[in-house]
Amino acid sequence: MKTYLVTGGAGFIGSNFVLYMLNKYDDVMIINVDKLTYAGNLENLKSVENNPRYKFYQADICDREAITEIFANHDIDYVVNFAAESHVDRSIANPEIFVETNVLGTVNMLQCAKVAWQTGDDTYKEGVKYLQVSTDEVYGSLGETGYFMETTPLDPHSPYSSSKASADLFVKAFGDTYKFPVNITRCSNNYGPYQFPEKLIPLIMNNTLKHKDLPVYGDGMQIRDWLYVEDHCKAIDMVVRDGVLGEVYNVGGHNERPNIFIVKTIISYIKENVDDTVGEHMIRYVTDRKGHDRRYGIDPQKIKDALGWYPETPFEIGIKKTLKWYLDNKEWVENVTSGEYQKYYDKMYSGKEEL
Ligand code: NAD
Ligand code: TYD
């Protein structure tokens, strides 16, 4: 039995990872540690809440005492640190919380794991590993050609990507200084079930269904390299098991699409399958995001060669699966879009000028 301490397991990718691992393996125990911010939702994990191989703690990754106690309660083999503030727009409005959770929280997780696993000076319990879930946004923005490689220099622009890059540097420092066993994965934009509807795909989906305006930042020609979330979970599983200690692995590739294409794809899917009164007349080109990165694109050759991973789900299939999931789970969307989020959303977009 291998025991994983997963942080942020009630969020979008974290909950997909918890479900993926518990379904795939019989010899895996998952300890999920989540503060349950606006983005954390235990409803995602209803199907496993009574599973004896799953345990949930509500705790902040910055809390030394709470995390130390969790390490004392369980014989942890692997840490997978998903917990983060994850939305670029929020980081522009309020950068401090991104430093607290993404930087200080990561350093706290590293310190607690190091103390729990240490067997001597620079030696640790056999087989343990700390995996930091990072993002391609730490590399900055690409021009029209080229791809991010693991050797691309870090050049983050937003407070979000700067906090993730800082965290990555601390993970590297723990590896370099204390010979602490680490890996970093840097993934492109994910999409799929359970994504909070502040992010582009579920937001456009939700707004189209509700006949609300569809905000497209700037000219809508920014490009993201979209990865179906299950493919990301698979990559993390592979890196935890077989990644070479100290290495960084980029995850993504071959699914680059401009934002406006994504928006039009969602509209036409809903028009065909749900409501023929929706249409492109609902698109509103609004003031661009400050410092908006133009293009992200991953070269996944390293993880392909080293571990045999590749992005299995073509965008055309993944987007249909995702849209179907949101249609089949309207109650989930209703539950997360009521309350705090709705107030935030109204405040964010009521002030945005149409171009
Ligand atoms: P999310 O916002 O959906 O979930 C984040 C989770 O972390 C939530 O459950 C939240 O409650 C929890 N959390 C926040 N602060 C916490 C704290 N201080 N202590 C404990 N828990 C806390 O995010 P996501 O989209 O699932 O992203 C997960 C990770 O993957 C993040 O580290 C993000 O940087 C990275 N990532 C995301 C994407 C993407 O497209 N979503 C792409 C690449 C990398
Ligand atoms: P987002 O889902 O916030 O992810 P990230 O900023 O981490 O890439 O945004 C994806 C792209 O979509 C990004 O270029 C910003 C753009 N976008 C819009 O045009 N309108 C929106 O309402 C949102 C949320 C994003």
Coordinates of C-alpha atoms and ligand atoms in Angstrom, one line a residue:
M1 CA 0.0 0.0 0.0
K2 CA 1.3 3.4 -1.0
T3 CA 0.0 6.5 0.9
Y4 CA -0.3 9.8 -1.0
L5 CA -0.8 13.1 0.8
V6 CA -2.7 15.1 -1.8
T7 CA -3.2 18.8 -1.1
G8 CA -5.9 20.8 -2.8
G9 CA -7.7 17.5 -3.5
A10 CA -11.1 19.2 -3.4
G11 CA -10.3 21.5 -6.3
F12 CA -10.6 20.8 -10.0
I13 CA -7.5 18.8 -10.9
G14 CA -6.9 17.5 -7.3
S15 CA -10.4 15.9 -7.1
N16 CA -9.9 14.4 -10.6
F17 CA -6.6 13.0 -9.4
V18 CA -8.1 11.5 -6.2
L19 CA -10.8 9.8 -8.2
Y20 CA -8.4 8.6 -10.9
M21 CA -6.0 7.0 -8.3
L22 CA -8.7 5.4 -6.2
N23 CA -10.3 3.9 -9.3
K24 CA -7.1 2.8 -10.9
Y25 CA -5.3 1.2 -8.0
D26 CA -6.4 -1.1 -5.1
D27 CA -3.2 -0.5 -3.2
V28 CA -3.3 3.3 -2.9
M29 CA -4.4 5.3 0.2
I30 CA -5.2 9.0 -0.4
I31 CA -5.0 11.6 2.4
N32 CA -6.7 14.7 1.0
V33 CA -5.7 18.0 2.7
D34 CA -7.7 21.0 1.6
K35 CA -8.6 24.4 3.2
L36 CA -11.8 24.5 1.2
T37 CA -11.5 27.9 -0.2
Y38 CA -14.2 29.1 -2.8
A39 CA -12.5 26.6 -5.2
G40 CA -12.7 23.6 -3.0
N41 CA -15.8 21.4 -3.2
L42 CA -16.2 18.1 -1.4
E43 CA -19.2 17.3 -3.6
N44 CA -16.6 16.3 -6.2
L45 CA -15.5 13.5 -3.9
K46 CA -18.9 12.2 -2.8
S47 CA -18.4 8.8 -4.5
V48 CA -15.3 8.1 -2.4
E49 CA -16.1 9.7 0.9
N50 CA -16.8 6.4 2.6
N51 CA -13.9 4.6 0.9
P52 CA -11.6 3.2 3.6
R53 CA -8.6 4.1 1.4
Y54 CA -9.6 7.8 1.5
K55 CA -9.4 10.3 4.3
F56 CA -10.1 14.1 4.3
Y57 CA -8.6 16.8 6.5
Q58 CA -9.7 20.4 6.3
A59 CA -6.4 22.3 6.8
D60 CA -4.3 25.1 5.4
I61 CA -1.0 24.1 3.7
C62 CA 0.5 27.1 5.5
D63 CA -0.4 25.7 8.9
R64 CA 2.8 24.0 10.3
E65 CA 1.1 22.4 13.3
A66 CA -1.8 20.9 11.3
I67 CA 0.4 19.5 8.5
T68 CA 3.0 18.1 11.0
E69 CA 0.1 16.3 12.8
I70 CA -1.1 14.8 9.5
F71 CA 2.4 13.5 8.8
A72 CA 2.5 12.1 12.3
N73 CA -0.9 10.4 11.9
H74 CA 0.0 8.6 8.6
D75 CA 2.9 6.9 7.0
I76 CA 3.1 9.1 3.9
D77 CA 5.1 7.9 0.9
Y78 CA 4.3 10.7 -1.6
V79 CA 3.2 14.3 -1.4
V80 CA 1.4 15.7 -4.4
N81 CA 1.0 19.5 -3.9
F82 CA -2.0 20.7 -5.9
A83 CA -3.2 23.3 -3.4
A84 CA -3.0 26.8 -4.8
E85 CA -4.8 29.9 -5.6
S86 CA -5.1 29.3 -9.3
H87 CA -6.9 32.1 -11.1
V88 CA -4.8 34.7 -13.0
D89 CA -7.6 37.4 -12.8
R90 CA -7.9 37.0 -9.0
S91 CA -4.1 37.3 -8.7
I92 CA -4.2 40.6 -10.6
A93 CA -6.8 41.9 -8.2
N94 CA -5.3 40.5 -5.0
P95 CA -1.7 39.2 -5.2
E96 CA -1.0 38.7 -1.5
I97 CA -3.0 35.5 -1.0
F98 CA -1.1 34.0 -4.0
V99 CA 2.2 34.5 -2.1
E100 CA 0.7 33.1 1.1
T101 CA -0.7 29.9 -0.3
N102 CA 1.4 29.3 -3.4
V103 CA 4.8 30.3 -2.0
L104 CA 4.7 30.1 1.8
G105 CA 2.3 27.1 1.7
T106 CA 4.7 25.2 -0.6
V107 CA 7.7 26.0 1.6
N108 CA 5.7 24.8 4.6
M109 CA 4.8 21.5 2.9
L110 CA 8.5 21.0 1.9
Q111 CA 9.6 21.7 5.5
C112 CA 7.0 19.4 7.1
A113 CA 7.7 16.6 4.6
K114 CA 11.5 17.0 5.1
V115 CA 11.2 16.7 8.9
A116 CA 8.8 13.8 8.7
W117 CA 10.9 11.8 6.2
Q118 CA 14.5 12.7 7.4
T119 CA 16.5 9.7 8.5
G120 CA 19.9 11.5 8.7
D121 CA 21.7 14.5 7.2
D122 CA 20.5 14.6 3.6
T123 CA 19.0 11.1 3.8
Y124 CA 15.3 10.3 3.8
K125 CA 12.9 7.4 4.3
E126 CA 13.3 4.9 1.3
G127 CA 11.2 5.6 -1.8
V128 CA 9.5 8.9 -0.7
K129 CA 8.9 11.8 -3.1
Y130 CA 7.5 15.3 -3.1
L131 CA 5.8 16.3 -6.4
Q132 CA 5.0 20.0 -7.1
V133 CA 2.2 20.5 -9.5
S134 CA 3.2 23.6 -11.5
T135 CA 2.2 25.3 -14.7
D136 CA 3.6 26.2 -18.1
E137 CA 2.8 29.8 -17.2
V138 CA 6.1 30.1 -15.3
Y139 CA 7.8 30.2 -18.7
G140 CA 6.0 33.4 -19.7
S141 CA 4.6 33.9 -23.2
L142 CA 5.6 32.5 -26.6
G143 CA 5.7 34.3 -30.0
E144 CA 4.1 32.7 -33.0
T145 CA 6.6 29.9 -33.2
G146 CA 8.4 27.6 -30.7
Y147 CA 7.5 25.7 -27.6
F148 CA 8.2 25.6 -23.9
M149 CA 10.8 23.1 -23.0
E150 CA 12.1 22.2 -19.5
T151 CA 15.2 24.3 -20.3
T152 CA 13.2 27.4 -21.2
P153 CA 14.1 30.2 -18.7
L154 CA 11.5 31.1 -16.2
D155 CA 9.9 34.4 -17.1
P156 CA 6.5 34.7 -15.3
H157 CA 4.4 37.8 -15.9
S158 CA 1.2 37.6 -13.7
P159 CA 1.2 37.5 -9.9
Y160 CA -0.2 33.9 -10.2
S161 CA 2.6 32.7 -12.5
S162 CA 5.2 34.6 -10.4
S163 CA 4.0 32.8 -7.3
K164 CA 4.1 29.4 -9.0
A165 CA 7.7 30.1 -10.3
S166 CA 8.8 31.1 -6.8
A167 CA 7.4 27.9 -5.4
D168 CA 9.2 25.9 -8.1
L169 CA 12.5 27.6 -7.2
F170 CA 12.0 26.6 -3.5
V171 CA 11.3 23.0 -4.6
K172 CA 14.5 23.0 -6.7
A173 CA 16.3 24.6 -3.7
F174 CA 15.2 21.7 -1.4
G175 CA 16.4 19.2 -4.0
D176 CA 19.7 21.0 -4.6
T177 CA 20.5 22.0 -1.0
Y178 CA 19.1 19.1 1.1
K179 CA 19.1 16.4 -1.6
F180 CA 15.4 16.2 -0.8
P181 CA 13.6 13.9 -3.3
V182 CA 11.5 16.1 -5.6
N183 CA 9.9 16.4 -9.0
I184 CA 8.1 19.3 -10.7
T185 CA 5.5 18.9 -13.4
R186 CA 4.6 22.0 -15.5
C187 CA 1.3 21.5 -17.2
S188 CA -0.6 23.5 -19.8
N189 CA -4.3 24.6 -19.4
N190 CA -6.5 21.8 -18.2
Y191 CA -10.2 21.3 -18.9
G192 CA -12.7 18.6 -17.9
P193 CA -15.2 17.8 -15.2
Y194 CA -15.4 19.7 -11.9
Q195 CA -13.6 22.9 -13.2
F196 CA -14.8 25.9 -11.4
P197 CA -16.7 28.2 -13.7
E198 CA -14.4 31.2 -13.4
K199 CA -12.1 29.6 -15.9
L200 CA -12.7 30.1 -19.6
I201 CA -14.3 26.8 -20.7
P202 CA -16.9 26.3 -17.9
L203 CA -17.5 30.0 -17.7
I204 CA -18.5 30.2 -21.3
M205 CA -20.5 27.0 -21.1
N206 CA -22.4 28.3 -18.1
N207 CA -23.0 31.8 -19.5
T208 CA -24.2 30.4 -22.9
L209 CA -26.7 28.1 -21.1
K210 CA -28.0 31.1 -19.1
H211 CA -28.1 33.5 -22.0
K212 CA -25.5 35.8 -20.4
D213 CA -22.8 37.8 -22.2
L214 CA -19.7 35.8 -23.2
P215 CA -16.7 37.9 -22.2
V216 CA -13.7 37.5 -24.6
Y217 CA -10.6 39.4 -23.5
G218 CA -9.0 41.7 -26.1
D219 CA -9.0 40.2 -29.6
G220 CA -9.6 36.6 -28.5
M221 CA -6.6 35.4 -30.4
Q222 CA -4.5 34.4 -27.3
I223 CA -3.6 30.7 -27.6
R224 CA -3.6 28.1 -24.8
D225 CA -2.5 24.4 -25.2
W226 CA -5.5 22.6 -23.7
L227 CA -5.1 19.3 -22.0
Y228 CA -7.9 17.0 -20.8
V229 CA -7.6 16.7 -17.1
E230 CA -7.4 12.9 -17.0
D231 CA -4.3 13.0 -19.2
H232 CA -2.8 15.3 -16.6
C233 CA -3.7 12.9 -13.8
K234 CA -2.0 10.1 -15.7
A235 CA 1.2 12.1 -16.2
I236 CA 1.3 12.9 -12.4
D237 CA 0.8 9.3 -11.6
M238 CA 3.7 8.3 -13.9
V239 CA 6.1 11.0 -12.6
V240 CA 5.4 10.0 -9.0
R241 CA 6.2 6.4 -9.8
D242 CA 8.9 6.6 -12.3
G243 CA 10.2 10.2 -12.6
V244 CA 13.9 10.7 -12.1
L245 CA 14.5 12.5 -8.8
G246 CA 15.2 16.2 -9.2
E247 CA 13.8 16.4 -12.8
V248 CA 11.2 18.8 -14.2
Y249 CA 8.6 17.4 -16.7
N250 CA 6.5 19.5 -19.0
V251 CA 3.0 18.1 -19.6
G252 CA 0.8 19.0 -22.5
G253 CA 1.1 19.4 -26.2
H254 CA -0.5 19.5 -29.6
N255 CA -3.8 21.0 -28.6
E256 CA -3.2 24.7 -29.2
R257 CA -6.4 26.7 -29.8
P258 CA -7.2 30.5 -29.8
N259 CA -9.7 31.5 -27.2
I260 CA -12.2 32.7 -29.7
F261 CA -12.2 29.3 -31.3
I262 CA -13.0 27.7 -27.9
V263 CA -15.8 30.1 -27.3
K264 CA -17.4 29.5 -30.8
T265 CA -17.0 25.7 -30.4
I266 CA -18.9 25.8 -27.1
I267 CA -21.7 28.0 -28.6
S268 CA -22.2 25.7 -31.6
Y269 CA -22.3 22.6 -29.4
I270 CA -25.0 24.1 -27.2
K271 CA -26.8 25.4 -30.2
E272 CA -26.9 22.0 -31.8
N273 CA -27.6 19.9 -28.7
V274 CA -29.5 22.1 -26.2
D275 CA -30.8 25.5 -27.2
D276 CA -31.0 26.8 -30.8
T277 CA -31.5 30.4 -29.7
V278 CA -27.9 30.8 -28.5
G279 CA -25.3 32.2 -30.9
E280 CA -22.3 34.2 -31.6
H281 CA -24.2 37.4 -31.1
M282 CA -23.7 36.7 -27.3
I283 CA -19.9 37.3 -27.6
R284 CA -18.6 40.5 -26.0
Y285 CA -15.1 41.5 -26.7
V286 CA -14.1 43.2 -23.4
T287 CA -11.0 45.1 -22.1
D288 CA -8.0 42.8 -22.2
R289 CA -6.5 41.2 -19.1
K290 CA -3.5 43.3 -17.8
G291 CA -0.2 41.7 -19.0
H292 CA -2.1 39.0 -20.9
D293 CA 0.2 36.2 -22.1
R294 CA -0.3 35.7 -25.8
R295 CA 0.6 32.1 -26.4
Y296 CA 1.4 29.0 -24.4
G297 CA 2.6 25.7 -26.1
I298 CA 4.3 22.7 -24.6
D299 CA 6.9 20.4 -26.1
P300 CA 6.2 17.2 -24.3
Q301 CA 9.2 15.2 -25.8
K302 CA 10.9 14.7 -22.5
I303 CA 8.0 13.0 -20.7
K304 CA 7.2 11.0 -23.8
D305 CA 10.8 9.7 -24.1
A306 CA 11.3 9.2 -20.4
L307 CA 8.0 7.8 -19.3
G308 CA 6.0 7.0 -22.4
W309 CA 3.3 9.6 -21.6
Y310 CA 1.5 11.5 -24.4
P311 CA -1.7 13.5 -24.5
E312 CA -4.2 10.8 -25.3
T313 CA -7.4 12.8 -25.6
P314 CA -7.7 14.9 -28.8
F315 CA -9.3 18.3 -28.1
E316 CA -12.4 17.6 -30.3
I317 CA -13.2 14.5 -28.1
G318 CA -12.2 16.0 -24.8
I319 CA -14.3 19.2 -25.3
K320 CA -17.4 17.1 -26.2
K321 CA -16.9 14.9 -23.1
T322 CA -16.5 18.0 -20.9
L323 CA -19.6 19.8 -22.3
K324 CA -21.7 16.7 -21.9
W325 CA -20.5 16.4 -18.2
Y326 CA -21.5 20.0 -17.5
L327 CA -24.9 19.4 -19.1
D328 CA -25.4 16.2 -17.1
N329 CA -24.3 18.0 -13.9
K330 CA -26.3 21.2 -13.9
E331 CA -26.9 20.9 -10.2
W332 CA -23.1 20.9 -9.5
V333 CA -22.8 24.1 -11.5
E334 CA -25.7 25.7 -9.7
N335 CA -24.3 24.8 -6.3
V336 CA -20.9 26.4 -7.1
T337 CA -22.1 29.4 -8.9
S338 CA -24.4 30.5 -6.1
G339 CA -23.2 32.6 -3.1
E340 CA -19.7 34.0 -2.8
Y341 CA -18.7 33.2 -6.4
Q342 CA -21.7 35.0 -7.9
K343 CA -21.0 38.2 -6.0
Y344 CA -17.4 38.0 -7.1
Y345 CA -18.3 37.4 -10.7
D346 CA -20.8 40.2 -10.9
K347 CA -18.2 42.6 -9.4
M348 CA -15.5 41.5 -11.8
Y349 CA -17.5 41.8 -15.0
S350 CA -19.9 44.6 -14.2
G351 CA -17.0 47.1 -14.5
K352 CA -15.6 45.6 -17.8
E353 CA -16.0 47.8 -20.8
E354 CA -17.0 46.4 -24.1
L355 CA -14.5 47.1 -26.9
Ligands
NAD1 P1 -8.4 24.9 -8.1 O1 -8.4 26.4 -7.8 O2 -9.6 24.3 -8.8 O3 -8.2 24.1 -6.7 C1 -7.3 24.5 -5.7 C2 -7.6 23.8 -4.5 O4 -6.7 24.1 -3.5 C3 -9.0 24.1 -3.9 O5 -9.6 22.9 -3.5 C4 -8.7 24.9 -2.7 O6 -9.7 24.8 -1.6 C5 -7.4 24.4 -2.3 N1 -6.6 25.4 -1.5 C6 -6.4 26.7 -1.8 N2 -5.6 27.3 -0.9 C7 -5.3 26.3 0.0 C8 -4.5 26.3 1.2 N3 -3.9 27.4 1.7 N4 -4.4 25.2 1.9 C9 -5.0 24.0 1.5 N5 -5.8 24.0 0.4 C10 -5.9 25.1 -0.4 O7 -7.1 24.7 -8.9 P2 -6.8 23.6 -10.1 O8 -7.1 24.2 -11.3 O9 -7.3 22.3 -9.6 O10 -5.2 23.6 -10.0 C11 -4.5 22.7 -9.1 C12 -3.0 22.9 -9.3 O11 -2.6 22.7 -10.6 C13 -2.5 24.3 -8.9 O12 -1.3 24.2 -8.2 C14 -2.3 25.0 -10.3 O13 -1.3 26.0 -10.2 C15 -1.9 23.8 -11.1 N6 -2.2 23.9 -12.5 C16 -3.5 24.2 -12.9 C17 -3.8 24.2 -14.3 C18 -5.2 24.5 -14.8 O14 -5.4 24.6 -16.0 N7 -6.2 24.5 -13.9 C19 -2.8 24.0 -15.2 C20 -1.5 23.8 -14.8 C21 -1.2 23.7 -13.4
TYD2 P1 -8.2 31.0 -17.9 O1 -9.2 29.9 -18.0 O2 -8.4 32.0 -16.8 O3 -6.8 30.3 -17.7 P2 -5.3 31.0 -17.8 O4 -5.4 32.5 -17.6 O5 -4.6 30.4 -16.7 O6 -4.7 30.6 -19.1 O7 -8.2 31.8 -19.2 C1 -7.9 31.1 -20.5 C2 -7.8 32.1 -21.5 O8 -9.1 32.7 -21.8 C3 -6.9 33.3 -21.2 O9 -6.2 33.7 -22.4 C4 -7.9 34.4 -20.7 C5 -9.1 34.1 -21.6 N1 -10.4 34.4 -20.9 C6 -11.3 35.2 -21.6 O10 -11.1 35.6 -22.8 N2 -12.5 35.4 -21.0 C7 -12.8 35.0 -19.8 O11 -13.9 35.3 -19.3 C8 -11.8 34.2 -19.1 C9 -12.1 33.7 -17.7 C10 -10.6 33.9 -19.7

